[in-house]
Short mmCIF file of C-alpha atoms and ligand atoms in Angstrom, two decimals:
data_model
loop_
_atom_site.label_atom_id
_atom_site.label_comp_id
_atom_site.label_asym_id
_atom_site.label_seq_id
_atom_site.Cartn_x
_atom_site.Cartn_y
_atom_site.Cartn_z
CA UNK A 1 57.11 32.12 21.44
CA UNK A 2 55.34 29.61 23.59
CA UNK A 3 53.62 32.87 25.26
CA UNK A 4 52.85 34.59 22.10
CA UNK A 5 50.83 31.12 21.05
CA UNK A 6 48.91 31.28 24.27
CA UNK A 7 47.78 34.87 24.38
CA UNK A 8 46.91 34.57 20.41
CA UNK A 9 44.73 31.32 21.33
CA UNK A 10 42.93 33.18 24.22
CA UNK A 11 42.42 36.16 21.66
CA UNK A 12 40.86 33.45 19.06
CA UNK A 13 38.74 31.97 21.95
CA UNK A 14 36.92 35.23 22.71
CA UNK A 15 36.51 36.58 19.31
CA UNK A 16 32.62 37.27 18.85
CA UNK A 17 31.28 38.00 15.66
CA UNK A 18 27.77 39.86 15.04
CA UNK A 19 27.29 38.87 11.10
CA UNK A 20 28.59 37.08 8.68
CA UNK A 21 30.81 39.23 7.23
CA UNK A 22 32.46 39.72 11.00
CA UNK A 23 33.14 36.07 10.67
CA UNK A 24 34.98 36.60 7.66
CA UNK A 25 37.16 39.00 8.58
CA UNK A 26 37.60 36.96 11.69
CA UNK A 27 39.07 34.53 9.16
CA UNK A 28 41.47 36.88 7.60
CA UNK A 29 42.85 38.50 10.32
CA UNK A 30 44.22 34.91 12.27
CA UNK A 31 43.95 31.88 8.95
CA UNK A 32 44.85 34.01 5.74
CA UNK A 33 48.30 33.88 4.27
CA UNK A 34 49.10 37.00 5.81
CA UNK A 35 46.55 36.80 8.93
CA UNK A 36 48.36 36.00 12.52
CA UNK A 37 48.49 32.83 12.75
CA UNK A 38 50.22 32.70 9.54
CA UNK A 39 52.69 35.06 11.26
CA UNK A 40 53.90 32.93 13.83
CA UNK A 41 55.29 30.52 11.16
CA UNK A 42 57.48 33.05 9.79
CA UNK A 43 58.88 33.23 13.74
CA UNK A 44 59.00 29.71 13.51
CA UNK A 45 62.71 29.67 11.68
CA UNK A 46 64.09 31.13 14.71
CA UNK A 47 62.85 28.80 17.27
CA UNK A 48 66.03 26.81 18.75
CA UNK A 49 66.34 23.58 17.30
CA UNK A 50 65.25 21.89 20.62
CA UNK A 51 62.15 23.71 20.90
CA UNK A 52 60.94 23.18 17.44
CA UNK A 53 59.01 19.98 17.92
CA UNK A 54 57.12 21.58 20.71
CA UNK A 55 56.66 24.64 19.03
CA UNK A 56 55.80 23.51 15.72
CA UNK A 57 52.62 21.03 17.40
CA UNK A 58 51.60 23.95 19.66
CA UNK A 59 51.07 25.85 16.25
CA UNK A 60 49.40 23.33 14.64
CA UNK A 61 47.18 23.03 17.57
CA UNK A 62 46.16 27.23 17.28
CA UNK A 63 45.94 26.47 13.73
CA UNK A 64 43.01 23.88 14.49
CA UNK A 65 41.77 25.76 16.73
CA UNK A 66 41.02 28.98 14.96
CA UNK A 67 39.74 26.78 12.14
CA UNK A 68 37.19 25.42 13.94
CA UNK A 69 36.00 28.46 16.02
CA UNK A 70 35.33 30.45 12.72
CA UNK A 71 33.43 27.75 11.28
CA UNK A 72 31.57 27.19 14.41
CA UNK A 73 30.47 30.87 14.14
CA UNK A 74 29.95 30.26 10.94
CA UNK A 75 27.65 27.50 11.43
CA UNK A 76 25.55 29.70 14.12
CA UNK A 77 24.82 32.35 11.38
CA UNK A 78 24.29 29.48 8.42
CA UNK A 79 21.77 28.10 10.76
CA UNK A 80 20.16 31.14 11.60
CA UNK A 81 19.58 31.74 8.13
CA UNK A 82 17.26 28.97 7.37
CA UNK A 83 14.09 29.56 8.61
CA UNK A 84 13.26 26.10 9.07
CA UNK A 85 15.52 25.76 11.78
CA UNK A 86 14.23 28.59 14.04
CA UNK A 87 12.64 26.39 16.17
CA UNK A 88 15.04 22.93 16.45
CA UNK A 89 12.47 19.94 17.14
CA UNK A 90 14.71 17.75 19.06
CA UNK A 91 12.39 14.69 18.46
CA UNK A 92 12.95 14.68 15.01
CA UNK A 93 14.89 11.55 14.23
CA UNK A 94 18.61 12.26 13.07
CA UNK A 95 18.64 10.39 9.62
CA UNK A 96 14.74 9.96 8.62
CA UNK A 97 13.70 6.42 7.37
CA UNK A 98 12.23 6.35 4.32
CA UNK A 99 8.34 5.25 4.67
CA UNK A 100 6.90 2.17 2.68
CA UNK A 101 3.55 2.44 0.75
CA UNK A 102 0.91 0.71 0.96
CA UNK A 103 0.33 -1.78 -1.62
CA UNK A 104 -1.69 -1.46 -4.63
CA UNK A 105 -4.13 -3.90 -3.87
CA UNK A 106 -4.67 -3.27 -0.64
CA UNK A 107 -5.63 0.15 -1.69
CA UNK A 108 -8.01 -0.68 -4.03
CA UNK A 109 -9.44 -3.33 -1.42
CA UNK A 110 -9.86 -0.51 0.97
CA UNK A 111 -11.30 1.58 -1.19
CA UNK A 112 -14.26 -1.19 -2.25
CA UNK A 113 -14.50 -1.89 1.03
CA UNK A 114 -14.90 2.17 2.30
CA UNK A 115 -17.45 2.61 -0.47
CA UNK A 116 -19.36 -0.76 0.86
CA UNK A 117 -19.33 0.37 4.31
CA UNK A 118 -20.64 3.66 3.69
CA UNK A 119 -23.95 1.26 2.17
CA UNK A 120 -24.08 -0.05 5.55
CA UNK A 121 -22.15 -3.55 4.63
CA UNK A 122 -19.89 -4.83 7.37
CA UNK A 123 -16.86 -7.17 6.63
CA UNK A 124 -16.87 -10.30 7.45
CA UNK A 125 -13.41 -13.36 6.90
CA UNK A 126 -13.07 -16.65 7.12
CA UNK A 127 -10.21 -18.94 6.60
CA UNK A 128 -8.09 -19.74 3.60
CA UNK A 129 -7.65 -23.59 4.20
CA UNK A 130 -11.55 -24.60 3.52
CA UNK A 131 -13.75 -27.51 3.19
CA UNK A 132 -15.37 -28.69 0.58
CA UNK A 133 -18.94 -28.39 2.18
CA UNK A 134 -17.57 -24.44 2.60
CA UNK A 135 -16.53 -23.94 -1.09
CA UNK A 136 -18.54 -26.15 -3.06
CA UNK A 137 -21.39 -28.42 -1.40
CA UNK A 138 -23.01 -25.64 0.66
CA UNK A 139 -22.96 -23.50 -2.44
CA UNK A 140 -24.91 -25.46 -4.60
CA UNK A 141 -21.96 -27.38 -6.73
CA UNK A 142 -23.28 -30.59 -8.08
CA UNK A 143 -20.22 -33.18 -6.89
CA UNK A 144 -19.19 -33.73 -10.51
CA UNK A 145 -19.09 -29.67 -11.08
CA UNK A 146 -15.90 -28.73 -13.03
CA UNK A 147 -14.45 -26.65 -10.37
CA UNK A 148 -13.84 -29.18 -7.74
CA UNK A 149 -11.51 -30.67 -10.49
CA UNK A 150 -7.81 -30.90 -9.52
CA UNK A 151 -7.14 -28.53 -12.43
CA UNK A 152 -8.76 -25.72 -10.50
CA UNK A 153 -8.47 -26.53 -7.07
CA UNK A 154 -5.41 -27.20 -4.61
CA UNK A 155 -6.29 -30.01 -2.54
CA UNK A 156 -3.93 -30.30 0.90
CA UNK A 157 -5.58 -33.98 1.49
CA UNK A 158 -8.53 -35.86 -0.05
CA UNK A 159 -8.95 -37.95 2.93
CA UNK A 160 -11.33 -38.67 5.03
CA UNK A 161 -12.69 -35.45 4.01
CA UNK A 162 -11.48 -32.79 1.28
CA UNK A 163 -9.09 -30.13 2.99
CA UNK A 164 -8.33 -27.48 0.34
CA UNK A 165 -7.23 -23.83 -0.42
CA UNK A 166 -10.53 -22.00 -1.29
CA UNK A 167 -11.10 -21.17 -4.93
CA UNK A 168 -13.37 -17.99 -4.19
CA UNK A 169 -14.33 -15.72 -1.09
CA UNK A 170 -18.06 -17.28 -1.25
CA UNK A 171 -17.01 -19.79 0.97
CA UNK A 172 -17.59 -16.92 3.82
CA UNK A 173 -20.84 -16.63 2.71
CA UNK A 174 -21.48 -20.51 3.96
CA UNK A 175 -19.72 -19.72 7.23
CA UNK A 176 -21.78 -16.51 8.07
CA UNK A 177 -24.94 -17.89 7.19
CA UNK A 178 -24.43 -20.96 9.51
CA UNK A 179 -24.10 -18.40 12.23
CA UNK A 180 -26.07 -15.27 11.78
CA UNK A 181 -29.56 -15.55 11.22
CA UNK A 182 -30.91 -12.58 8.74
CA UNK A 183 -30.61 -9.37 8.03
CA UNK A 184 -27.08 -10.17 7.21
CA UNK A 185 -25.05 -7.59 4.89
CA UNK A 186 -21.39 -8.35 4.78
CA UNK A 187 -18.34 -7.76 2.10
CA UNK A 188 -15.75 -10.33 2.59
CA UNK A 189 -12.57 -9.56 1.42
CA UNK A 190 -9.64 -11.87 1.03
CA UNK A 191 -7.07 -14.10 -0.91
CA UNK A 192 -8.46 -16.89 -3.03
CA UNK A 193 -6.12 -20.05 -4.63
CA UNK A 194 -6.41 -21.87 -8.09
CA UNK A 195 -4.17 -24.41 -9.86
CA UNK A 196 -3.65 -22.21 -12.97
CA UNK A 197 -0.77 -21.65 -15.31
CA UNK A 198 1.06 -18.21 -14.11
CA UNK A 199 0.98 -15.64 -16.98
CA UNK A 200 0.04 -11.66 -17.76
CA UNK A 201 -3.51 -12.79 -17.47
CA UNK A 202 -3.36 -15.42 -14.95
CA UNK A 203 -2.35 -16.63 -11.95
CA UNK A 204 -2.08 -19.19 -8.80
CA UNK A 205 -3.38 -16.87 -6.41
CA UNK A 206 -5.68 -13.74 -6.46
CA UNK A 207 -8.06 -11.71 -4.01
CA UNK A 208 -11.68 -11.55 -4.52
CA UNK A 209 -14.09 -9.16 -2.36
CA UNK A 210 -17.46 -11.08 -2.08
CA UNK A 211 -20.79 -9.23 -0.67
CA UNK A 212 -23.87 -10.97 0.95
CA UNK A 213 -27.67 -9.24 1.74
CA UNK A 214 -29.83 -11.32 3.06
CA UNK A 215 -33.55 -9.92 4.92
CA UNK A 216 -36.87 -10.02 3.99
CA UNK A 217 -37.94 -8.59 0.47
CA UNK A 218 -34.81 -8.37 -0.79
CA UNK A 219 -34.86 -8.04 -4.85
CA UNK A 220 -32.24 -7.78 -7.76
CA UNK A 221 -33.66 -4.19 -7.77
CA UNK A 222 -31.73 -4.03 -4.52
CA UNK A 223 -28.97 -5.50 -6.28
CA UNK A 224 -28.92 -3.36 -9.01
CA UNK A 225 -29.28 -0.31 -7.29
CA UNK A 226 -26.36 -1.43 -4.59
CA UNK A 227 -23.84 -2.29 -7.58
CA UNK A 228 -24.58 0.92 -9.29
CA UNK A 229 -23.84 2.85 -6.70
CA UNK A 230 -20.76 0.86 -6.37
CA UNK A 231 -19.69 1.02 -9.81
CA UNK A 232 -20.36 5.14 -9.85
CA UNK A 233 -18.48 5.58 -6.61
CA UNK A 234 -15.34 3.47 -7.64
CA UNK A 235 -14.99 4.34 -11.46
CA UNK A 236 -16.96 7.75 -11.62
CA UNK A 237 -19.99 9.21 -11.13
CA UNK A 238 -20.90 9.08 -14.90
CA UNK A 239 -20.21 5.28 -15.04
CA UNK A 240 -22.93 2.87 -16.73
CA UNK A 241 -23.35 -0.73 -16.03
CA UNK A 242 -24.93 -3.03 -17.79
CA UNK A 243 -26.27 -6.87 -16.54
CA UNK A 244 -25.63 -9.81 -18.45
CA UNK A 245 -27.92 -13.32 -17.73
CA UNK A 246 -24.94 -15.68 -17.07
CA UNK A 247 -24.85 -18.90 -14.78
CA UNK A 248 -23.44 -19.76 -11.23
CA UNK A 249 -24.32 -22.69 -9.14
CA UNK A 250 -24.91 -20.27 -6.16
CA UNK A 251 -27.52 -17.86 -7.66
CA UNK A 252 -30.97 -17.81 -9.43
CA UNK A 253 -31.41 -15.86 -11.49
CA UNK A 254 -27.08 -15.07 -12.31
CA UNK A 255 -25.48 -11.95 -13.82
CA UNK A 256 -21.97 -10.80 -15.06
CA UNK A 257 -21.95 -7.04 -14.67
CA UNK A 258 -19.95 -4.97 -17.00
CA UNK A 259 -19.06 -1.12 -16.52
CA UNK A 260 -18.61 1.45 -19.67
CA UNK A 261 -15.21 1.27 -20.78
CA UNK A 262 -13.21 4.77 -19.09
CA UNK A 263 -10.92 4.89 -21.35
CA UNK A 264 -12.94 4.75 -24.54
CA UNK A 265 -15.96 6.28 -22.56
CA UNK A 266 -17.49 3.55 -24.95
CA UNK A 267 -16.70 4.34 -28.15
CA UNK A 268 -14.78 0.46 -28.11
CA UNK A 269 -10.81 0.18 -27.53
CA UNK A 270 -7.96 -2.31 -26.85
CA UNK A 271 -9.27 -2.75 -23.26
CA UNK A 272 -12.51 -3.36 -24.10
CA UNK A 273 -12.17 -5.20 -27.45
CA UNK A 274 -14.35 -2.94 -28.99
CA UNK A 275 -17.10 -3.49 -27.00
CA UNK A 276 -17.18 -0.36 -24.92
CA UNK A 277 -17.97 -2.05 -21.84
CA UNK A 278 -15.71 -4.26 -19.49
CA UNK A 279 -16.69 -7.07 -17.30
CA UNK A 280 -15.56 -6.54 -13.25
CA UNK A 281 -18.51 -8.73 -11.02
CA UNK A 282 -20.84 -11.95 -10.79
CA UNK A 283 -24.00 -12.00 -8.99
CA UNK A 284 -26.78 -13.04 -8.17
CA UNK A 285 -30.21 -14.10 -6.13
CA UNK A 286 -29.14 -16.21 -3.67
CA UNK A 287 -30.56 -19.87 -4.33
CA UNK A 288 -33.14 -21.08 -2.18
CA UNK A 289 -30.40 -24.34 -1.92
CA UNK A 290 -28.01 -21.91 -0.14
CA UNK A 291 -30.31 -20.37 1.95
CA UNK A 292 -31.66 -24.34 3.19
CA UNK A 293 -28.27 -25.74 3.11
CA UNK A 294 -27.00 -22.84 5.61
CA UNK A 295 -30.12 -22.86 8.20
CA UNK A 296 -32.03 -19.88 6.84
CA UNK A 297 -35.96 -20.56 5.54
CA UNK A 298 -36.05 -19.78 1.84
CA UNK A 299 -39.67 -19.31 2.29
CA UNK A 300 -39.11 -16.22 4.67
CA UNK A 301 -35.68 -14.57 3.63
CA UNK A 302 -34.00 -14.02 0.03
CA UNK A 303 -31.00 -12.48 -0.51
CA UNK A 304 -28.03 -11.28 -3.48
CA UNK A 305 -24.86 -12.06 -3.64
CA UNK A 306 -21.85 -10.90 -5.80
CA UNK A 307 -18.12 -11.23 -6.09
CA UNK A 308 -15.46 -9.66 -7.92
CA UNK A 309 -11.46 -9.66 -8.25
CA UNK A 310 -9.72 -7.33 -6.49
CA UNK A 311 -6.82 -7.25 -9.07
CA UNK A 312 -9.55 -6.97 -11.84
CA UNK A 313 -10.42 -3.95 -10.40
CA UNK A 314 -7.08 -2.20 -9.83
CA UNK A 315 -5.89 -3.45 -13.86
CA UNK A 316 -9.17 -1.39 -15.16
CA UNK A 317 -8.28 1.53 -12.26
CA UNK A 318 -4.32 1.40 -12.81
CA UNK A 319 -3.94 0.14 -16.50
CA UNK A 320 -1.87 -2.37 -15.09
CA UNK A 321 -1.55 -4.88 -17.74
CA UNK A 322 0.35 -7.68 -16.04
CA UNK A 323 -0.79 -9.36 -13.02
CA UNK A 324 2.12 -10.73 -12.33
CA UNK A 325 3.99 -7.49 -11.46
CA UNK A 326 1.30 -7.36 -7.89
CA UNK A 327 3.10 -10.05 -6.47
CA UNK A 328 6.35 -9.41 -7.33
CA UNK A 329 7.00 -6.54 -5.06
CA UNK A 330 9.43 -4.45 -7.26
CA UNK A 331 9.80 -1.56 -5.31
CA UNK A 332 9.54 0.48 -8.60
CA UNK A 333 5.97 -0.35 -9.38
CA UNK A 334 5.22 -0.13 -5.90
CA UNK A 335 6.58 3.43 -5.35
CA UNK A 336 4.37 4.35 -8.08
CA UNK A 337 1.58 4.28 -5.75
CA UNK A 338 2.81 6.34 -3.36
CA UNK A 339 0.04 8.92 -3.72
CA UNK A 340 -2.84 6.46 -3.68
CA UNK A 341 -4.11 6.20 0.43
N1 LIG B 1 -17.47 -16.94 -6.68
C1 LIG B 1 -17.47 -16.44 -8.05
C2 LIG B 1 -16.10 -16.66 -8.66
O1 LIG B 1 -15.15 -16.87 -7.96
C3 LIG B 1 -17.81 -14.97 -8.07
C4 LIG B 1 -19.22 -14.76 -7.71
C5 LIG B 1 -20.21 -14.75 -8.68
C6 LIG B 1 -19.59 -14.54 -6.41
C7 LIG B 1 -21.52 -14.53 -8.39
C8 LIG B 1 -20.93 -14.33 -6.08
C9 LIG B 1 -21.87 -14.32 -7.09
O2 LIG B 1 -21.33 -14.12 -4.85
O3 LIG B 1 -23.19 -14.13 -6.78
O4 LIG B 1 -15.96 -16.58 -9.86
#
């Protein structure tokens, strides 16, 4: 019996099939009911008692045995099959990790700061713990200006000199301008603080993208021209803007720029309260103040400035209505992103 086992294993161990059907009739001639390994159990009844232990494992064994061998050529011919497989890449990684995306904001950042570049701005940072010289004095804030108030600014320590979280990204203006001497033409992108209530529409912390040009001769024609070329390349190419007189401390003559609404193409909707056009930037001529207060002769060199809000942006490019969900980090609003580069 013990014979009969080893000569049917060696058979089994040779077997060579050519297609998948001679794998299958591999499997019924040794594993079906009536196949030959099958067989052997039927001898099994008149094994002497003492040999039956042995027997009965040794059976089991060829049993496993076959098993496997038929699904390993089995396997051979499954993998054959799929085309992707014809060439094995052994340095693909057994169980692939799934990749993260980048984030929302930093793809919109990228993108303002791509379509800047390509206008010959470079990018410039400075630090997030400021000065007050850095966020307000340099920039023209008279000292009892509302923004230096404790409801809008986070103050780390009001002694001997104000250390604080900067409120905007013009702060980097300051620090370039102390350094550089014209033509300067930077965007400065980065995360700005204020002590605000957290809501849809609000919150404690934000990112702003600021841009600088100072030289010779510069004009708000300049500016114009720069910030429709912007808005054309971020929202469309048949996007309008429009320039509003409005008032910072920084700039002479100021402006709030709006865009035509894209989703009412300015016919007036929800987003744009019926207005047909949405606000996204300040700016501005540089103030001769700045330009003094920062080494750089008003009398030779003017300059524009603007800033806007990164998440400003990306709600009028996303429809994202709630600010909040940007810093949350569910990994459901994220993955919605996954196409954006
Ligand atoms: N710093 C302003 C803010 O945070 C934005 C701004 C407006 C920046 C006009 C500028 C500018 O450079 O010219 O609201």
């Amino acid at each position: 019996m013990l014979d009969k086992i080893k000569a049917l294993r060696e058979e089994i161990n040779a077997a060579i099939a050519s297609d998948m059907e001679a794998v299958e009739q591999l499997r019924i001639k040794y594993l079906s009911k009536k196949g030959l390994v099958s067989a052997l159990m039927a001898d099994f009844r008149s094994v002497p008692a003492d040999q039956k232990r042995e027997v009965g494992q040794k059976i089991n064994e060829l049993k496993t045995f076959a098993t496997e061998k038929i699904n390993s050529l089995r396997d051979a011919f499954l993998l054959k099959e799929d085309d992707s497989c014809d060439e094995l890449d052994l340095t693909r990684t057994a169980s692939p990790e799934q990749l993260g995306t980048r984030h929302p904001l930093s793809v919109v950042r990228n993108e303002i700061l791509r379509i800047f570049a390509g206008m010959g701005f470079t990018i410039a940072e400075g630090p997030e713990i400021e000065d007050d010289w850095h966020v307000f004095e340099s920039l023209n804030f008279p000292p009892d200006h509302p923004a230096r108030d404790m409801q809008d600014t986070f103050f780390i320590s009001r002694d001997p000199s104000d250390v604080l979280l900067r409120t905007h990204t013009s702060s980097v203006q300051t620090r370039v301008m102390e350094r550089t001497q014209p033509p300067i033409r930077i965007v400065c992108p980065g995360r700005v603080y204020r002590n605000e209530a957290i809501s849809a529409r609000a919150h404690c912390f934000f990112h702003q993208v600021e841009g600088l040009y100072i030289d010779r001769n510069v004009s708000f024609v300049d500016l114009k021209q720069v910030l429709l070329g912007f808005a054309t390349r971020m929202f469309g190419p048949d996007t309008k803007i429009r320039l509003r007189p409005s008032y910072f401390p920084f700039t002479e003559p100021s402006a709030e720029m709006d865009i035509s609404c894209d989703i009412c193409g300015g016919k007036g909707c929800a987003l744009c309260k019926g207005t047909g056009w949405v606000e996204i930037l300040g700016c501005g001529m540089v103030d001769p103040n700045v330009l003094e207060a920062c080494g750089i002769d008003p009398d030779v060199y003017t300059g524009y400035a603007f800033g806007m809000g990164v998440e400003r942006i990306a709600n009028l490019k996303y429809k994202v209505k709630d600010l909040r969900l940007f810093s949350e980090n569910d990994i459901r609003f994220l993955r919605e992103f996954e196409s954006a580069h």
